[in-house]
PDB file of N, CA and C in Angstrom:
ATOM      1  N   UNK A 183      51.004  -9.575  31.694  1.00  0.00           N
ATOM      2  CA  UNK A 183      50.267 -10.428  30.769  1.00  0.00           C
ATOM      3  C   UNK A 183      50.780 -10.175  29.345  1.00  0.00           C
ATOM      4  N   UNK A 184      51.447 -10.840  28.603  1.00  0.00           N
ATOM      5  CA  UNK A 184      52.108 -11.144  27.671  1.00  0.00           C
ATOM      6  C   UNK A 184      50.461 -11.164  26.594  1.00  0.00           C
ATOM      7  N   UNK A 185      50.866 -10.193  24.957  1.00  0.00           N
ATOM      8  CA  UNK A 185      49.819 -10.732  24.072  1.00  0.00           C
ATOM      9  C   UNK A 185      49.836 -12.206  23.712  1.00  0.00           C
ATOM     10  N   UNK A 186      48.540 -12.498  22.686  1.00  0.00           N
ATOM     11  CA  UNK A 186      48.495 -13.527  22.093  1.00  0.00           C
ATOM     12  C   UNK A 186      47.864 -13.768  21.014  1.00  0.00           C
ATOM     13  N   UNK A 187      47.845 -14.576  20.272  1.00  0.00           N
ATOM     14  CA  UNK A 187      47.521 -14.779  19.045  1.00  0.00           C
ATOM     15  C   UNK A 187      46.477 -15.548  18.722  1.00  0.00           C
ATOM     16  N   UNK A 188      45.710 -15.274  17.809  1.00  0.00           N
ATOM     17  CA  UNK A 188      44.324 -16.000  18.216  1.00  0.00           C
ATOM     18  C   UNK A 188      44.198 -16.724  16.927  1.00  0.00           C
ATOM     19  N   UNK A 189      43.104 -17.676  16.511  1.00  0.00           N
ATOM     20  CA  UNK A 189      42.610 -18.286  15.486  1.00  0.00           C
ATOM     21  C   UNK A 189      42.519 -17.723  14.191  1.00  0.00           C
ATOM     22  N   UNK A 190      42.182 -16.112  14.410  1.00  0.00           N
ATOM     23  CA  UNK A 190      42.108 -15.435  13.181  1.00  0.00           C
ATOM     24  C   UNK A 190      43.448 -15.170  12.488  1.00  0.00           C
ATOM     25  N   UNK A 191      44.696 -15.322  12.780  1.00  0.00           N
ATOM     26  CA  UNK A 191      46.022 -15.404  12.303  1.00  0.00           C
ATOM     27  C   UNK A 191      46.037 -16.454  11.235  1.00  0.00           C
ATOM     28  N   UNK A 192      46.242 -15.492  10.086  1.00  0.00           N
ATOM     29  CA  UNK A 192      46.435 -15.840   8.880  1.00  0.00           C
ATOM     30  C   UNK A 192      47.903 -15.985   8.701  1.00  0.00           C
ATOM     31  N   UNK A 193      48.791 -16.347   9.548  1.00  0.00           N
ATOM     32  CA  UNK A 193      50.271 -16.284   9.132  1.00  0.00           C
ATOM     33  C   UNK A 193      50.760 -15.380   8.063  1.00  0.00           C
ATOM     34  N   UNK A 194      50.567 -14.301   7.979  1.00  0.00           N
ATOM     35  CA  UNK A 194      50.902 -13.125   6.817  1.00  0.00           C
ATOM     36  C   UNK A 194      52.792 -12.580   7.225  1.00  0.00           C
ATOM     37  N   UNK A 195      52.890 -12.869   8.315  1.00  0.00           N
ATOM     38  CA  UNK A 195      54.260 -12.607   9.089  1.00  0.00           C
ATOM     39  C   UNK A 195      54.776 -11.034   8.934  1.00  0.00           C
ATOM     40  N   UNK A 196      53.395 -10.328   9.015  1.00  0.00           N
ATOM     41  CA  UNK A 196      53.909  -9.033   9.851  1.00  0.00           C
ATOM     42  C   UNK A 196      54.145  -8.778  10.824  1.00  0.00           C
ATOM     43  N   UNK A 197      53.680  -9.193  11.885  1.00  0.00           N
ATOM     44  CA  UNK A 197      53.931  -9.479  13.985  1.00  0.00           C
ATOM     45  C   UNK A 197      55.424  -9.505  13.431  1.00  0.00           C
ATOM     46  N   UNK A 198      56.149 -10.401  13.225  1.00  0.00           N
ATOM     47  CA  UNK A 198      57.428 -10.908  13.399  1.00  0.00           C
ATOM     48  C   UNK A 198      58.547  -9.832  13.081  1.00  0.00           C
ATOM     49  N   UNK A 199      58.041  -9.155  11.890  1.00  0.00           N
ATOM     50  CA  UNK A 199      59.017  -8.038  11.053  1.00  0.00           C
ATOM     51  C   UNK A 199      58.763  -6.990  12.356  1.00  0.00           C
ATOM     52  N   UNK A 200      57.645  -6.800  13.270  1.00  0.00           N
ATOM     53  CA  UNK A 200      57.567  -5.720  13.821  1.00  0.00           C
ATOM     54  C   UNK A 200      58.089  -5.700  15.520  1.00  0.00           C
ATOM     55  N   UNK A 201      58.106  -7.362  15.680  1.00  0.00           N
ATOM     56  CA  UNK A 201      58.333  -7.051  17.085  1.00  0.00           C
ATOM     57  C   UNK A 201      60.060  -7.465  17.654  1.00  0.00           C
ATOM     58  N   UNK A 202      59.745  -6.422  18.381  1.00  0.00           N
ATOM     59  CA  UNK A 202      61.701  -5.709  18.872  1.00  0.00           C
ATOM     60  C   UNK A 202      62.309  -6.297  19.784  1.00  0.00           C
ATOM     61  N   UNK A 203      61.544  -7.698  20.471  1.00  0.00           N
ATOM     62  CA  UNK A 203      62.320  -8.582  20.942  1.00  0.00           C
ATOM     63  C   UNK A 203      62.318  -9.752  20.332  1.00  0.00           C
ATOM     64  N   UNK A 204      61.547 -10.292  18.959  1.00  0.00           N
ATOM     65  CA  UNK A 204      61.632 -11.640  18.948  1.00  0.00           C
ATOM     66  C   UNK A 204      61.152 -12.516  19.486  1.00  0.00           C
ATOM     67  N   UNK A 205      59.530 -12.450  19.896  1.00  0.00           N
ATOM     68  CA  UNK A 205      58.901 -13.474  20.934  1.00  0.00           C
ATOM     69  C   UNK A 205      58.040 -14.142  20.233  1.00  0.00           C
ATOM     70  N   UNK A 206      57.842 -13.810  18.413  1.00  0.00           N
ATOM     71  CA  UNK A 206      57.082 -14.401  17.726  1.00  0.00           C
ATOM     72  C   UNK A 206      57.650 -15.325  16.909  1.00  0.00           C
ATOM     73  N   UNK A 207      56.710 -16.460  16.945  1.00  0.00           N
ATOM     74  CA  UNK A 207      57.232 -17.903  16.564  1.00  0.00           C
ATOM     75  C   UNK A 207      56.628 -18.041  15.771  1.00  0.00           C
ATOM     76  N   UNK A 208      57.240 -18.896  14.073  1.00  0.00           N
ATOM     77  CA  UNK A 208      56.027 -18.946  12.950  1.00  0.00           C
ATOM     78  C   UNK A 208      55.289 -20.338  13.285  1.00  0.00           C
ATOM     79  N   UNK A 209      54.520 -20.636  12.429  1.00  0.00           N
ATOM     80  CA  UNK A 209      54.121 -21.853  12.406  1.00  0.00           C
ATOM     81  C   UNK A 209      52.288 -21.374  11.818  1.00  0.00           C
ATOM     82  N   UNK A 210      51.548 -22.350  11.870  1.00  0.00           N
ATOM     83  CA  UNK A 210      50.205 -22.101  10.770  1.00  0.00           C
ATOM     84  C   UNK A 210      49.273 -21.321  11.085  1.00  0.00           C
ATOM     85  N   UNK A 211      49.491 -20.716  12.837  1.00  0.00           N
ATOM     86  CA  UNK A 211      49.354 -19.878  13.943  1.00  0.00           C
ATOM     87  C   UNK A 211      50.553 -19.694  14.111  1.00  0.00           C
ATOM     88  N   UNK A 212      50.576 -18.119  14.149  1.00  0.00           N
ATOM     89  CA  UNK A 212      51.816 -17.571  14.756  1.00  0.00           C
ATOM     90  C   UNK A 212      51.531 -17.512  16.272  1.00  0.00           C
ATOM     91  N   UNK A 213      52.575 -17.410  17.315  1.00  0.00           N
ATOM     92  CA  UNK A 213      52.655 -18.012  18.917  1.00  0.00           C
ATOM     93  C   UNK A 213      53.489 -16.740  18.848  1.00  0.00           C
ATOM     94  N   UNK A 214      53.638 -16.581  20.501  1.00  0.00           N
ATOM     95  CA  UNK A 214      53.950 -15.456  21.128  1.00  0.00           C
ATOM     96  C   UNK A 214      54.784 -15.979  22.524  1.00  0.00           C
ATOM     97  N   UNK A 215      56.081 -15.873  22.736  1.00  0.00           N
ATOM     98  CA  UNK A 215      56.040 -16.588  23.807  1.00  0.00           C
ATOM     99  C   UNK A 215      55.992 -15.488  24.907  1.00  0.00           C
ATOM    100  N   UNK A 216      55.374 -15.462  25.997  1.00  0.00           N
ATOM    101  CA  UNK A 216      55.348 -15.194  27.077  1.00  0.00           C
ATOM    102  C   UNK A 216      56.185 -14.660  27.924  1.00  0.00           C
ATOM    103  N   UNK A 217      56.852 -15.260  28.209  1.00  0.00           N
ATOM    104  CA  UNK A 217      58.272 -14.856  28.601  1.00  0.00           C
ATOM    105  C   UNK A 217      59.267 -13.832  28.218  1.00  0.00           C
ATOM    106  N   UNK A 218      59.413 -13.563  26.490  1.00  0.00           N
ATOM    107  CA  UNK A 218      60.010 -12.715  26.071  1.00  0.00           C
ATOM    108  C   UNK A 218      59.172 -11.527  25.888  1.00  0.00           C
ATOM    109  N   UNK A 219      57.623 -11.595  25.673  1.00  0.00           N
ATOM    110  CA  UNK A 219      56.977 -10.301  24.643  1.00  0.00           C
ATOM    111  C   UNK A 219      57.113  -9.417  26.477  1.00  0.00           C
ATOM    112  N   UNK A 220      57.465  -8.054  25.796  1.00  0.00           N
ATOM    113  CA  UNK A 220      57.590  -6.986  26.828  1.00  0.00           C
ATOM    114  C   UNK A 220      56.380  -6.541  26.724  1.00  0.00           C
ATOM    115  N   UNK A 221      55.143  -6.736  26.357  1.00  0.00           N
ATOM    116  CA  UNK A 221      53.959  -6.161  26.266  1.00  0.00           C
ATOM    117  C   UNK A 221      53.832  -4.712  25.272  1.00  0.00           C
ATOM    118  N   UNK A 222      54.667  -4.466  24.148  1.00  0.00           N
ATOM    119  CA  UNK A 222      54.584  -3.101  24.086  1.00  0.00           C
ATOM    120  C   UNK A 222      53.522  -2.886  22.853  1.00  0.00           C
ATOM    121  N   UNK A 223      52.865  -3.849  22.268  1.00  0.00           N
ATOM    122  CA  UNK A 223      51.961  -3.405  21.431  1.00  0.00           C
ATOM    123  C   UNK A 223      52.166  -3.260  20.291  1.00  0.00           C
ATOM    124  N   UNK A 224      53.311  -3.326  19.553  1.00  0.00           N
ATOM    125  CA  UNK A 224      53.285  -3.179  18.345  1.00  0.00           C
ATOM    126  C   UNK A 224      53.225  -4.040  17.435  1.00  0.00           C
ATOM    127  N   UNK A 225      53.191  -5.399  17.778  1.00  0.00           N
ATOM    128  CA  UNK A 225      52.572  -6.540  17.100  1.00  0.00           C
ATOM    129  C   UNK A 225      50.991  -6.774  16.878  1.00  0.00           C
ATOM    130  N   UNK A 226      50.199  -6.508  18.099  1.00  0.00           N
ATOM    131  CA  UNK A 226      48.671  -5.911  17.780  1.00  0.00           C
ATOM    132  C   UNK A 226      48.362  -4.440  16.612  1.00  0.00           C
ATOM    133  N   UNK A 227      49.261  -3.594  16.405  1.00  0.00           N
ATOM    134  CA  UNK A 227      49.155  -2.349  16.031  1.00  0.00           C
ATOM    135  C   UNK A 227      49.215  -3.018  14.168  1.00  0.00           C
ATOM    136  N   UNK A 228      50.121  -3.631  14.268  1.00  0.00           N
ATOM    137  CA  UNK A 228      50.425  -3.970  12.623  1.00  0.00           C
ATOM    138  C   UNK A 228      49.522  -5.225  12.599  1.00  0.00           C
ATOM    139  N   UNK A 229      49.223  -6.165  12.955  1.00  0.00           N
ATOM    140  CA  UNK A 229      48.500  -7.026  12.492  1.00  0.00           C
ATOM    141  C   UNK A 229      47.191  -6.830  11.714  1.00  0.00           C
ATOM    142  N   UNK A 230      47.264  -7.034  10.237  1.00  0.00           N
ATOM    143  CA  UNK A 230      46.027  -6.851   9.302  1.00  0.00           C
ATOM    144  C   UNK A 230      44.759  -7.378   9.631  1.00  0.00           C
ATOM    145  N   UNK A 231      44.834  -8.871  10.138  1.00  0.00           N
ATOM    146  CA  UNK A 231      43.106  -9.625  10.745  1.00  0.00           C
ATOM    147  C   UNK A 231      42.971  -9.384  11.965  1.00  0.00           C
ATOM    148  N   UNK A 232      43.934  -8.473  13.090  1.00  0.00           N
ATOM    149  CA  UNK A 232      43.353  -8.045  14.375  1.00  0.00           C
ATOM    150  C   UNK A 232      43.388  -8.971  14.739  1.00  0.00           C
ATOM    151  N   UNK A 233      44.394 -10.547  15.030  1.00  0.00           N
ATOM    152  CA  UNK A 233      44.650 -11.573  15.986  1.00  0.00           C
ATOM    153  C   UNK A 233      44.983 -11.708  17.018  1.00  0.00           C
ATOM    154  N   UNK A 234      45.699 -10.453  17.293  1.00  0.00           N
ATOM    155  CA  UNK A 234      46.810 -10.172  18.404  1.00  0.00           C
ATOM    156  C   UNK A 234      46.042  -9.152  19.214  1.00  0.00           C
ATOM    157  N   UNK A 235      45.833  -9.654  21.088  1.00  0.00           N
ATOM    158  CA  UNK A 235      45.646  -9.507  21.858  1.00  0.00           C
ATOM    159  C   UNK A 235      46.371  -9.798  23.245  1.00  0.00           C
ATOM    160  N   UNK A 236      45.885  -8.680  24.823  1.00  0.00           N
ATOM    161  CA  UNK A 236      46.596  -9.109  25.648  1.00  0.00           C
ATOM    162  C   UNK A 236      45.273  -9.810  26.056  1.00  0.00           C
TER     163      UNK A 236
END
């Protein structure tokens, strides 16, 4: 189960600087694709509004 990004994503674009494959997509909600996120957590760990969940 791949994280995800929820409503509370303020597009601040820390997820992106932090995650080590590149599965985060910008846009007015940042997206997560599925396929690439290896599950390892460190996009939930840095996120400031706590958006990011599995």
């Amino acid at each position: 189960m791949a994280y995800v990004i929820s409503e509370d994503c303020v597009a601040c674009g820390t997820c992106i600087d932090e995650c080590p494959v590149g599965a985060i997509s910008e846009g007015d909600i940042y997206s997560i694709n599925p396929d690439e996120c290896t599950e390892c957590g460190t996009c939930a760990d840095a996120c400031p509004s706590g958006a990011i969940s599995l």
